[in-house]
mmCIF file of C-alpha atoms in Angstrom:
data_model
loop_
_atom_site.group_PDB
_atom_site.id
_atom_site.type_symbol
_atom_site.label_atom_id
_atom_site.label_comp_id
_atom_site.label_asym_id
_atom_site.label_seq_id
_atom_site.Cartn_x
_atom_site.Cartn_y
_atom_site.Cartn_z
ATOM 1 C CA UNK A 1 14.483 39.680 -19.154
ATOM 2 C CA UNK A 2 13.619 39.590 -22.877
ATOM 3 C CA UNK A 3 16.607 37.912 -23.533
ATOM 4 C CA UNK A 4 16.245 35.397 -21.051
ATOM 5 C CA UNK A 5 12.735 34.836 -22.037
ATOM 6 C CA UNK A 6 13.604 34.664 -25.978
ATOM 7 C CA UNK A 7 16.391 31.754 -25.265
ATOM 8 C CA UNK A 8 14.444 29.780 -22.650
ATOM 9 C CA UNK A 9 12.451 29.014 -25.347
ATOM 10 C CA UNK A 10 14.640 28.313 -28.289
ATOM 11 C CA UNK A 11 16.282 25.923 -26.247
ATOM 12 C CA UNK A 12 14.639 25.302 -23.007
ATOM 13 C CA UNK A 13 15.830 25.738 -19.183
ATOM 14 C CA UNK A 14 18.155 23.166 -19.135
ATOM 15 C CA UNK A 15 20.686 24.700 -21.888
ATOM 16 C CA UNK A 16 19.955 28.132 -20.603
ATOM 17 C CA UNK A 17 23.175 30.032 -18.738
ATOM 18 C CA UNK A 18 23.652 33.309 -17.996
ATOM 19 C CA UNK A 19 26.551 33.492 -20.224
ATOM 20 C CA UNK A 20 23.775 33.261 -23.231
ATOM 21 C CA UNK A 21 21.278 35.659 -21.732
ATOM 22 C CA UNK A 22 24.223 38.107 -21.048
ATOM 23 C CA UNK A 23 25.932 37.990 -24.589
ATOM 24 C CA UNK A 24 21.613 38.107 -25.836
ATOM 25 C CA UNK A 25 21.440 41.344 -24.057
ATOM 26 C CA UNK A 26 24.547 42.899 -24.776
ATOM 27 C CA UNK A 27 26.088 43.217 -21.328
ATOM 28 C CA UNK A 28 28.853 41.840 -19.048
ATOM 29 C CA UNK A 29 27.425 38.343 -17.129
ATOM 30 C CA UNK A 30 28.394 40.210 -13.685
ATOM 31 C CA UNK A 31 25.177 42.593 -14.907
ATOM 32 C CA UNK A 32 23.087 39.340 -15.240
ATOM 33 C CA UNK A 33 24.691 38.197 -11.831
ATOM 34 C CA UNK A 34 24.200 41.298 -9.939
ATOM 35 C CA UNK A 35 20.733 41.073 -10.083
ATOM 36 C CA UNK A 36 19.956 37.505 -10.053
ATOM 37 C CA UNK A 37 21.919 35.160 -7.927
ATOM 38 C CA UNK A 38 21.435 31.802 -10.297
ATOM 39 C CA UNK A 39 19.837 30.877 -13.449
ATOM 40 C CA UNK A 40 16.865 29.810 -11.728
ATOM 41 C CA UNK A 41 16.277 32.864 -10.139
ATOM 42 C CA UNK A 42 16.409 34.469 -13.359
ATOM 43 C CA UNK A 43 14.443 32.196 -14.783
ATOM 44 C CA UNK A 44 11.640 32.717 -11.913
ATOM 45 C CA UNK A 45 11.673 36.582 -12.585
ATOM 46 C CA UNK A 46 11.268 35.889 -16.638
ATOM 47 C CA UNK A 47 8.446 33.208 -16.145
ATOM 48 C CA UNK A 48 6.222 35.261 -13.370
ATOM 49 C CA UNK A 49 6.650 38.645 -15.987
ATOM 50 C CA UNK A 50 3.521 36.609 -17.891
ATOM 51 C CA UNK A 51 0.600 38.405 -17.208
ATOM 52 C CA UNK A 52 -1.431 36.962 -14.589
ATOM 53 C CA UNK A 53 -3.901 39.913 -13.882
ATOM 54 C CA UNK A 54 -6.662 37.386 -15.019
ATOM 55 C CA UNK A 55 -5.765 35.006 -12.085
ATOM 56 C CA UNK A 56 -7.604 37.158 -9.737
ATOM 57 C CA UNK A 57 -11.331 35.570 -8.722
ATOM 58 C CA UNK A 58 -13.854 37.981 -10.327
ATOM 59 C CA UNK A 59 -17.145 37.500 -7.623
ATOM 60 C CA UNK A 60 -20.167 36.809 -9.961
ATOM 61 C CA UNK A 61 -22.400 35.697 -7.408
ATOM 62 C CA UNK A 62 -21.352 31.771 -8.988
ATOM 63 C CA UNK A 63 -18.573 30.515 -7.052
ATOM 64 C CA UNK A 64 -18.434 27.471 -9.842
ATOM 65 C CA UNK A 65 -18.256 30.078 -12.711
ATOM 66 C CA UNK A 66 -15.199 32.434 -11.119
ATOM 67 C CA UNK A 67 -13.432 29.623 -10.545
ATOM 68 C CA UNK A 68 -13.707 27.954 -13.751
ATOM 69 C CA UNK A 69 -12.542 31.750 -15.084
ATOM 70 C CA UNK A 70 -9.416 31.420 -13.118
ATOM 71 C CA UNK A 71 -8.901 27.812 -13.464
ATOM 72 C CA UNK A 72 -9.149 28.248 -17.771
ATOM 73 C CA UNK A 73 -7.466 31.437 -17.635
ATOM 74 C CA UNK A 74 -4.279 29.102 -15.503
ATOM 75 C CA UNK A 75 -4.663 26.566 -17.679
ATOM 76 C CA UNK A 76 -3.918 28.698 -21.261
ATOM 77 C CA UNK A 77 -1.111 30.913 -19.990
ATOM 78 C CA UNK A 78 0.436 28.106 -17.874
ATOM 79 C CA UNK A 79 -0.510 24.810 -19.741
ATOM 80 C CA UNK A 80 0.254 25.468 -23.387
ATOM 81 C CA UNK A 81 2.989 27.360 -25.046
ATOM 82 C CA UNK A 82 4.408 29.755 -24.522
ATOM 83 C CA UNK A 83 4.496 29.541 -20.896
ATOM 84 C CA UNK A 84 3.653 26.116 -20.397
ATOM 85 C CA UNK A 85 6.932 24.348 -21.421
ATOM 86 C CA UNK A 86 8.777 27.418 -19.313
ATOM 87 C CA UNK A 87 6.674 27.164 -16.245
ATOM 88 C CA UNK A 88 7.370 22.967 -16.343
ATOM 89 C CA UNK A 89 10.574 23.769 -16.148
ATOM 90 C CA UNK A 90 10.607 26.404 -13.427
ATOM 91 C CA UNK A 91 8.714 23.326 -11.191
ATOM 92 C CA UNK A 92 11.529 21.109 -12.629
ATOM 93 C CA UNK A 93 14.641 23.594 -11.503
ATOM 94 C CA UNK A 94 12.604 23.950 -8.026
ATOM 95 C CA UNK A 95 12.979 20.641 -7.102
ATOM 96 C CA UNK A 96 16.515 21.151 -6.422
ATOM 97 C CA UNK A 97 17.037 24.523 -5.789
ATOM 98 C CA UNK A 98 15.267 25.694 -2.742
ATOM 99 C CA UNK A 99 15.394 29.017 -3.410
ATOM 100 C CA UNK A 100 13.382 28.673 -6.575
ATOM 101 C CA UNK A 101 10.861 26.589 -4.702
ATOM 102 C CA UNK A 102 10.849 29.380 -1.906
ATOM 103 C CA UNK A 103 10.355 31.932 -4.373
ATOM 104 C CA UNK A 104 7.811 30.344 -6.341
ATOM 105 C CA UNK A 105 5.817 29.925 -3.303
ATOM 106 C CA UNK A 106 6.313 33.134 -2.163
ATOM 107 C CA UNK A 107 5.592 35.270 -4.845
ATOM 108 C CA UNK A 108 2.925 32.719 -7.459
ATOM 109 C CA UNK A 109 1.641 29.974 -4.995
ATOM 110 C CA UNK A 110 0.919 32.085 -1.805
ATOM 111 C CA UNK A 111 -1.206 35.458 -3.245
ATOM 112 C CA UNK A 112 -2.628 32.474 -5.896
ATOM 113 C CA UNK A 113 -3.492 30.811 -3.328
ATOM 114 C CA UNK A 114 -5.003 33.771 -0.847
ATOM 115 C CA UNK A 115 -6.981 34.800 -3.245
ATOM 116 C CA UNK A 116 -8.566 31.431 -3.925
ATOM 117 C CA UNK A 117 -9.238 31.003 -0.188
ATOM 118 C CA UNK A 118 -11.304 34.568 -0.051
ATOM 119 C CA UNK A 119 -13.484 33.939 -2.993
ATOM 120 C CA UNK A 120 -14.240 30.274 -1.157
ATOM 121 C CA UNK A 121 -14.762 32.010 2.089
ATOM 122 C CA UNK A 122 -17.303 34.497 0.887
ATOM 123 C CA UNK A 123 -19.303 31.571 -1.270
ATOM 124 C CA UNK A 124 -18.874 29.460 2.213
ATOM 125 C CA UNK A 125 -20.540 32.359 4.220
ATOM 126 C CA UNK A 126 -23.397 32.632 1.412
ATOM 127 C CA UNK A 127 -24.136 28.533 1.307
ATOM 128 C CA UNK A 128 -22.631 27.725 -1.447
ATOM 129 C CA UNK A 129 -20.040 25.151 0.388
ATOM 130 C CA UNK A 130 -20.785 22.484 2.373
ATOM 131 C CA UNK A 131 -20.306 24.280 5.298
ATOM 132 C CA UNK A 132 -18.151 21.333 7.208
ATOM 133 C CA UNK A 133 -16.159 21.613 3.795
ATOM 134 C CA UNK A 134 -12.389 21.902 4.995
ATOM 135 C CA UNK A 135 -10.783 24.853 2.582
ATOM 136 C CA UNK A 136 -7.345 24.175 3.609
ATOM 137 C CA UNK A 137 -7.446 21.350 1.163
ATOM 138 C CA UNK A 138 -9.413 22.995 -1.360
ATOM 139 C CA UNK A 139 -6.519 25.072 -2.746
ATOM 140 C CA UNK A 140 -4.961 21.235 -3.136
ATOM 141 C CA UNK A 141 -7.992 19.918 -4.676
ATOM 142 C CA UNK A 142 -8.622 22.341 -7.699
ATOM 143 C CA UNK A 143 -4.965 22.706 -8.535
ATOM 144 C CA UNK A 144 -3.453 19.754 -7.698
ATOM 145 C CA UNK A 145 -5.000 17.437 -10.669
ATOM 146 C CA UNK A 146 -4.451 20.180 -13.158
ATOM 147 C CA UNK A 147 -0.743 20.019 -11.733
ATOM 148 C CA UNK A 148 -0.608 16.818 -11.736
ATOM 149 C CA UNK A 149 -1.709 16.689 -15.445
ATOM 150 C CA UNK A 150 1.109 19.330 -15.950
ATOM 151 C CA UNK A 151 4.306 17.715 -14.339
ATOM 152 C CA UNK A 152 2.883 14.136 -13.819
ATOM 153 C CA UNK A 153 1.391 12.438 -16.979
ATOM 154 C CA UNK A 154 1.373 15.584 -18.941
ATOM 155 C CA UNK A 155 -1.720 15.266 -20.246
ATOM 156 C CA UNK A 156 -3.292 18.007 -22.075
ATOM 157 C CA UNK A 157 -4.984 20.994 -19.808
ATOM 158 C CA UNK A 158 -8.540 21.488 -21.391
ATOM 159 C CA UNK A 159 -11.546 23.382 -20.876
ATOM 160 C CA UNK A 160 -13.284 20.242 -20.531
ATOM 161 C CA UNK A 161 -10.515 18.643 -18.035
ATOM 162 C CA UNK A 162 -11.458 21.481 -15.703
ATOM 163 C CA UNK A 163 -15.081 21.147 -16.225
ATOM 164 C CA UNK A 164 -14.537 17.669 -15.248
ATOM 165 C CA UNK A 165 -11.924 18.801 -12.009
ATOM 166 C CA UNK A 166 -14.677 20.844 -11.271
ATOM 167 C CA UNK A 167 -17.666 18.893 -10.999
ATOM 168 C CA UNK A 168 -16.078 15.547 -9.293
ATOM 169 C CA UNK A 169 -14.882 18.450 -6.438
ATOM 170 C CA UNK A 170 -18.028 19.943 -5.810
ATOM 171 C CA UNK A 171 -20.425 17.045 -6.140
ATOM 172 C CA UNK A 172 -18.012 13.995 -4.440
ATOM 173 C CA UNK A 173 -16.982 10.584 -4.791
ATOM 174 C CA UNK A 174 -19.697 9.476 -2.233
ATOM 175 C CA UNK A 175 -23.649 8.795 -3.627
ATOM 176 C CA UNK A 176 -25.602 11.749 -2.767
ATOM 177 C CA UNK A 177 -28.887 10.913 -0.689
ATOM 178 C CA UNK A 178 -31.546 12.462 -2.929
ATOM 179 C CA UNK B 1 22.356 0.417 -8.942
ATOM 180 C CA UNK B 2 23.449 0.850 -5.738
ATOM 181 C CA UNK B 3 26.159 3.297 -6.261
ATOM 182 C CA UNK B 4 23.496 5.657 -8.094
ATOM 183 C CA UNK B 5 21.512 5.340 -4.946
ATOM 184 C CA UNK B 6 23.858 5.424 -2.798
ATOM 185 C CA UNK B 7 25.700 9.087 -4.738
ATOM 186 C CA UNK B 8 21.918 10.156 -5.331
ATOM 187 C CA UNK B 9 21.709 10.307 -1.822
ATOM 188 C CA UNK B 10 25.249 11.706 -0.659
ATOM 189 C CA UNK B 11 24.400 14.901 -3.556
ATOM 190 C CA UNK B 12 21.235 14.772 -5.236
ATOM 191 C CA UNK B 13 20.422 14.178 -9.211
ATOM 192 C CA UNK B 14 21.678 17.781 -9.853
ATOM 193 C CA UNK B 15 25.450 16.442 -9.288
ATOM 194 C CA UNK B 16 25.100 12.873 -9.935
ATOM 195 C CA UNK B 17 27.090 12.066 -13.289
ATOM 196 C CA UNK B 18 27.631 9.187 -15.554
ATOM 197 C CA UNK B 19 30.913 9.022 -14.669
ATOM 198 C CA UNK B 20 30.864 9.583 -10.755
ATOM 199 C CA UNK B 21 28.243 6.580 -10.893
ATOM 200 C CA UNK B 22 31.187 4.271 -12.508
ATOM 201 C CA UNK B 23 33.842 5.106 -10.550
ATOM 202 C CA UNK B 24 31.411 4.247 -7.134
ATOM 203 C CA UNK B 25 30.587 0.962 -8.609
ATOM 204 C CA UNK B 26 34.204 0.426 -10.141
ATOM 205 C CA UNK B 27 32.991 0.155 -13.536
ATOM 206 C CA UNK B 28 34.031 1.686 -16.758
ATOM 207 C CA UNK B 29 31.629 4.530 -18.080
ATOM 208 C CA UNK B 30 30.853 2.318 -21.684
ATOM 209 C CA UNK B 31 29.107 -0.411 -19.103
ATOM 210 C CA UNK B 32 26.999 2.004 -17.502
ATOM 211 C CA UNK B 33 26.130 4.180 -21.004
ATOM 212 C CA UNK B 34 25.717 0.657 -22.473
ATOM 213 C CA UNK B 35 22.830 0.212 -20.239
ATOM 214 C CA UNK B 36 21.499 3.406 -19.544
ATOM 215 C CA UNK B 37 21.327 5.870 -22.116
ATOM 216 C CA UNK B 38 21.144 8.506 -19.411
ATOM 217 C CA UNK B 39 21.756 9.738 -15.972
ATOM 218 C CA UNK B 40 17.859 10.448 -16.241
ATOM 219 C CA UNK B 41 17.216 6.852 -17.437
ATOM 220 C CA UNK B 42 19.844 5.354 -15.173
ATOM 221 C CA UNK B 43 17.989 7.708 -12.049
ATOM 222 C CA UNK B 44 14.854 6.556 -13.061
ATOM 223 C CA UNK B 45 15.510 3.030 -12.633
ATOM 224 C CA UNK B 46 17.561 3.339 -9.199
ATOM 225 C CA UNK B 47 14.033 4.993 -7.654
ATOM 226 C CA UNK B 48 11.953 2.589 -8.939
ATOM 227 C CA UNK B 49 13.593 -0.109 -7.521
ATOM 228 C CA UNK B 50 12.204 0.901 -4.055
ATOM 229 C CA UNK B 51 9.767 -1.782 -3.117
ATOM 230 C CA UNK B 52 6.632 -0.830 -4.584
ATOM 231 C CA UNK B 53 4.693 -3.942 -3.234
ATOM 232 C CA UNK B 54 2.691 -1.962 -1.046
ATOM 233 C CA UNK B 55 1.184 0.325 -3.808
ATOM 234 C CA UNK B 56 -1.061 -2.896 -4.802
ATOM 235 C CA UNK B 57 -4.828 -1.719 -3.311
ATOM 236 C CA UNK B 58 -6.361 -4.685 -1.317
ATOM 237 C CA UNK B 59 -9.873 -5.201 -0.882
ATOM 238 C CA UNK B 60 -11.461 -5.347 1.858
ATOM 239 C CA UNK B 61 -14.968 -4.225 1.537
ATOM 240 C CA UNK B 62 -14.154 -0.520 2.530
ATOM 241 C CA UNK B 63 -12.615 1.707 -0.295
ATOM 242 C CA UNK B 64 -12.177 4.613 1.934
ATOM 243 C CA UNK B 65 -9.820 2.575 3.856
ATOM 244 C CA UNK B 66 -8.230 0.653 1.041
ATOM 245 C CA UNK B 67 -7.142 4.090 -0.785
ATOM 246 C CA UNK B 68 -6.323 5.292 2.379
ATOM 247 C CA UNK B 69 -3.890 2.557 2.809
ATOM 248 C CA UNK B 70 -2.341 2.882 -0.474
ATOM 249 C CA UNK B 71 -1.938 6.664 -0.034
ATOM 250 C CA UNK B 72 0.070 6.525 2.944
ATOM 251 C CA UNK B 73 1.922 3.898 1.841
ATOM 252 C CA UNK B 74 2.789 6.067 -1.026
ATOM 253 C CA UNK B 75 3.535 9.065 1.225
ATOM 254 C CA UNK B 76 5.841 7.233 3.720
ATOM 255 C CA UNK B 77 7.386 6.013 0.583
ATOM 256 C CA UNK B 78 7.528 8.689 -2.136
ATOM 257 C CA UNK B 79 6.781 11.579 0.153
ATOM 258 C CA UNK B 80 9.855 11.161 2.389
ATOM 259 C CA UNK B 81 13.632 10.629 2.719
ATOM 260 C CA UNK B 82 15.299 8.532 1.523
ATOM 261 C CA UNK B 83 13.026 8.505 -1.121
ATOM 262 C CA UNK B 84 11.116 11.518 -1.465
ATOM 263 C CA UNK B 85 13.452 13.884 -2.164
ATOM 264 C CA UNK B 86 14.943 11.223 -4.987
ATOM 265 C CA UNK B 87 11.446 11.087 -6.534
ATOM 266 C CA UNK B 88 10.940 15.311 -6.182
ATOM 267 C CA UNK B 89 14.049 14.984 -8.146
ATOM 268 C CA UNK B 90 13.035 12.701 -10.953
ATOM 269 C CA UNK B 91 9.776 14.302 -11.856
ATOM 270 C CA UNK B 92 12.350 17.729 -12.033
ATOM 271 C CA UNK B 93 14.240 15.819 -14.593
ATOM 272 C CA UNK B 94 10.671 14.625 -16.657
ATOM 273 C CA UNK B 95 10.239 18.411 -17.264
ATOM 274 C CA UNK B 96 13.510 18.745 -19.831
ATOM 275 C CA UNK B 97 13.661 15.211 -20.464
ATOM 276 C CA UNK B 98 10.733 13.360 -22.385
ATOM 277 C CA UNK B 99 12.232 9.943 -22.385
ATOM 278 C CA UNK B 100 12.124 10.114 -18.411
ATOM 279 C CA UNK B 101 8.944 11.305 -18.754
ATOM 280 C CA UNK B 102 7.633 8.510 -20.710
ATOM 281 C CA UNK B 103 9.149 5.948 -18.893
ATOM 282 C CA UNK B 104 8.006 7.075 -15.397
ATOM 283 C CA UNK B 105 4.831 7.578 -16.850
ATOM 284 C CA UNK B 106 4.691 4.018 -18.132
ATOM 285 C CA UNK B 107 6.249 2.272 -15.818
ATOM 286 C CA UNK B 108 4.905 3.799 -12.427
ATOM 287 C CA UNK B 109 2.009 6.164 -13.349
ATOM 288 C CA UNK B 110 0.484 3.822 -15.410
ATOM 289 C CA UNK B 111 -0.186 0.946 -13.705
ATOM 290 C CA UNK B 112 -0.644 2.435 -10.320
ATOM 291 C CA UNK B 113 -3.758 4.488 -12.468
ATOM 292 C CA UNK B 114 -5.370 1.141 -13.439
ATOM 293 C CA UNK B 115 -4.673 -0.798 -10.089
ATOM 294 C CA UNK B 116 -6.677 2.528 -8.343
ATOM 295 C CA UNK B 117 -9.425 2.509 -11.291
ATOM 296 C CA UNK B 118 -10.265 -1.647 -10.738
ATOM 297 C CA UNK B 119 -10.523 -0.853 -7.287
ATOM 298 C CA UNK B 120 -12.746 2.398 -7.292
ATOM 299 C CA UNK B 121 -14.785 -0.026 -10.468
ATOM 300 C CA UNK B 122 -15.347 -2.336 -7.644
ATOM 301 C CA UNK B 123 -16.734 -0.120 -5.305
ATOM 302 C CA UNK B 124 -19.286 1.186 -7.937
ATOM 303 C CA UNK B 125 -20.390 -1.042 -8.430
ATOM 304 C CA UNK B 126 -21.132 -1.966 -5.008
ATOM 305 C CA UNK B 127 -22.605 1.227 -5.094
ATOM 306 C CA UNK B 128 -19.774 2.520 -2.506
ATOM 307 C CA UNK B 129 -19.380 5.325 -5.214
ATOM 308 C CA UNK B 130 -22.219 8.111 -6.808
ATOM 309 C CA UNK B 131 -23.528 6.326 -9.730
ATOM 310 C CA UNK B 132 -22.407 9.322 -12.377
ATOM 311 C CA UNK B 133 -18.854 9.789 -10.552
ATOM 312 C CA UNK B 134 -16.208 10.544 -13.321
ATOM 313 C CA UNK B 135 -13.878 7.839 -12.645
ATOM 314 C CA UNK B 136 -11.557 9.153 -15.535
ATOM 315 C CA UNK B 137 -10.438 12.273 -13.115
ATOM 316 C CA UNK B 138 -10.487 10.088 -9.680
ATOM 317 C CA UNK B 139 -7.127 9.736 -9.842
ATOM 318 C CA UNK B 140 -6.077 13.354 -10.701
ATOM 319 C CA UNK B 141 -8.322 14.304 -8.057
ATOM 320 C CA UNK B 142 -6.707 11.430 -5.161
ATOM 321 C CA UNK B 143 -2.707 11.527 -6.431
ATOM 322 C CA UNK B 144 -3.001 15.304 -7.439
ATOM 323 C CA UNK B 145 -3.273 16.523 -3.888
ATOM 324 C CA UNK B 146 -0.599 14.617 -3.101
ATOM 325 C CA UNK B 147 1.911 15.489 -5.859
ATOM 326 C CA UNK B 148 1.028 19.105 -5.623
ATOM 327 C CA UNK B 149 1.968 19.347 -1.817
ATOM 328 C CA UNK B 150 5.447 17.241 -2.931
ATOM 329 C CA UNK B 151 6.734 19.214 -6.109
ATOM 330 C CA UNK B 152 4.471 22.647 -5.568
ATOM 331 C CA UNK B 153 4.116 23.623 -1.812
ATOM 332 C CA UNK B 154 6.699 20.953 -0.511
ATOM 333 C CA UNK B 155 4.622 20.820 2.564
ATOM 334 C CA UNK B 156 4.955 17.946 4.537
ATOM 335 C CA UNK B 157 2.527 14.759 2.993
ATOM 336 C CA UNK B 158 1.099 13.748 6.926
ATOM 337 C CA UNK B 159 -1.580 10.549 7.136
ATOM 338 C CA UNK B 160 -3.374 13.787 8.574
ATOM 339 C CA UNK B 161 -3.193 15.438 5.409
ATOM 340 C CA UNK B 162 -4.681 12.270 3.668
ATOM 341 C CA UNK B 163 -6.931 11.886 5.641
ATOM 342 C CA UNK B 164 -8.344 15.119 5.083
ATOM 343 C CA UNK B 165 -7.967 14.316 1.272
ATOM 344 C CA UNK B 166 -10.136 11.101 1.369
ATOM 345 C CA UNK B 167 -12.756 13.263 3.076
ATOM 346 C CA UNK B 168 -13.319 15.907 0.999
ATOM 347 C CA UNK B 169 -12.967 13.999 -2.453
ATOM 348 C CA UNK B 170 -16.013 11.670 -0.728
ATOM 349 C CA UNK B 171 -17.989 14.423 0.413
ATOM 350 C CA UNK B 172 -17.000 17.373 -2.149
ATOM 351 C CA UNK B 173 -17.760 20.918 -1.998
ATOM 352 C CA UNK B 174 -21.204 21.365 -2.429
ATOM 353 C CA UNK B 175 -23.745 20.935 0.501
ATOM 354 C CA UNK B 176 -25.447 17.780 0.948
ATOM 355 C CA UNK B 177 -29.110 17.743 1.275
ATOM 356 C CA UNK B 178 -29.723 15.549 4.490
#
């Protein structure tokens, strides 16, 4: 895993093989293969070791303020390097290979995602939302722009950025009748 | 042009090659590299010839309905086969290669940013937008959405889903006072 980690990025996803990471680590390539299937799954396993403890919603009281924690806390381990460059091309190697999509949405996207949805829920229940506010979008609304800052124009990820993400999805596109 | 489509298609950018491209159209290899300086490059230009007419926002008054044109335009386009999975493809290949990156950045992300920006500057200023709206993240916040459903979830982009988009970008999270 080290090994696979230390040669994604000298050279990136796209020269890595299992041939490398196997000679890295000292072992026969049938040890690499026996555990993971394809370089992508490898890959997968290397990229979701990062520490993402601090990707769990904290409940202050402020539903803005947890998930700006999260959203910042995303945004340096995913959108800079290290990570960043490894997890763009994790997205990049799921677009055609299903099972790297599948896994990735199993095991980052779905608890990410769950756990986004019950810090919502309980700021819903206390007023916080709109309460007409449709939360199966909201998971789409807070991370797709920093995504698509990510994998689209690649953009930087800032603090600000999200402050900005942030405030346009709470407060709307539409004038507020005050 | 056509052959990359058409072998794009048949296989996917994963197995598409230089030379499999030449042999399709009955070309030598030299005419194709002369052109293209890569399979990514030479990818990039095949999708982008799709007819991207109907990306151009009209205006008719109603900017809810204008985006919402443009955005399912996009995802019967982009969000579907034949093209979709061609396009999930490309933005895989922007993650390890920066010259695609650039270029589909320029030549696509680009202008389809400032062709949504005149037309959400219009509808300020027919005050069909909240005064202090951050028009700098409105397109994040629209195409994000979108993009992350396509290259993150891979769920299917409905004129449902869009719909549901448009509505809680306008109304956002927080509760109205009415």
């Amino acid at each position: 895993m080290k090994s696979t980690l230390e040669l994604a990025r000298e050279s990136g996803f796209a020269k890595l093989s299992i041939e490398a990471v196997a000679a890295r680590a000292g072992v026969g390539k049938h040890t690499i293969y026996r555990r993971w299937p394809s370089r992508g799954m490898l890959f997968l396993d290397a990229v979701l070791s990062a520490d993402t403890q601090g990707l769990v919603h904290p409940d202050t009281g402020d539903v803005v303020a947890d998930l700006r924690a999260v959203m910042t806390r995303a945004c340096d381990l995913l959108g800079r390097p290290p990570w960043g460059p490894l997890y763009q091309d994790l997205i990049g190697e799921a677009q055609h290979d299903p099972k790297v999509a599948a896994a990735h949405h199993e095991r980052f996207v779905k608890p990410q995602t769950a756990d986004t949805l019950a810090r919502l829920r309980a700021a819903k229940d206390q007023g916080q939302l709109a309460p007409d506010f449709d939360l199966d979008v909201a998971m789409e609304l807070l991370s797709g722009p920093l995504y698509y800052r990510l994998l689209v124009t690649q953009e930087p990820l800032t603090h600000d950025y999200i402050d900005r993400v942030l405030r346009a999805v709470f407060n709307g596109m539409s004038p507020r009748s005050t």
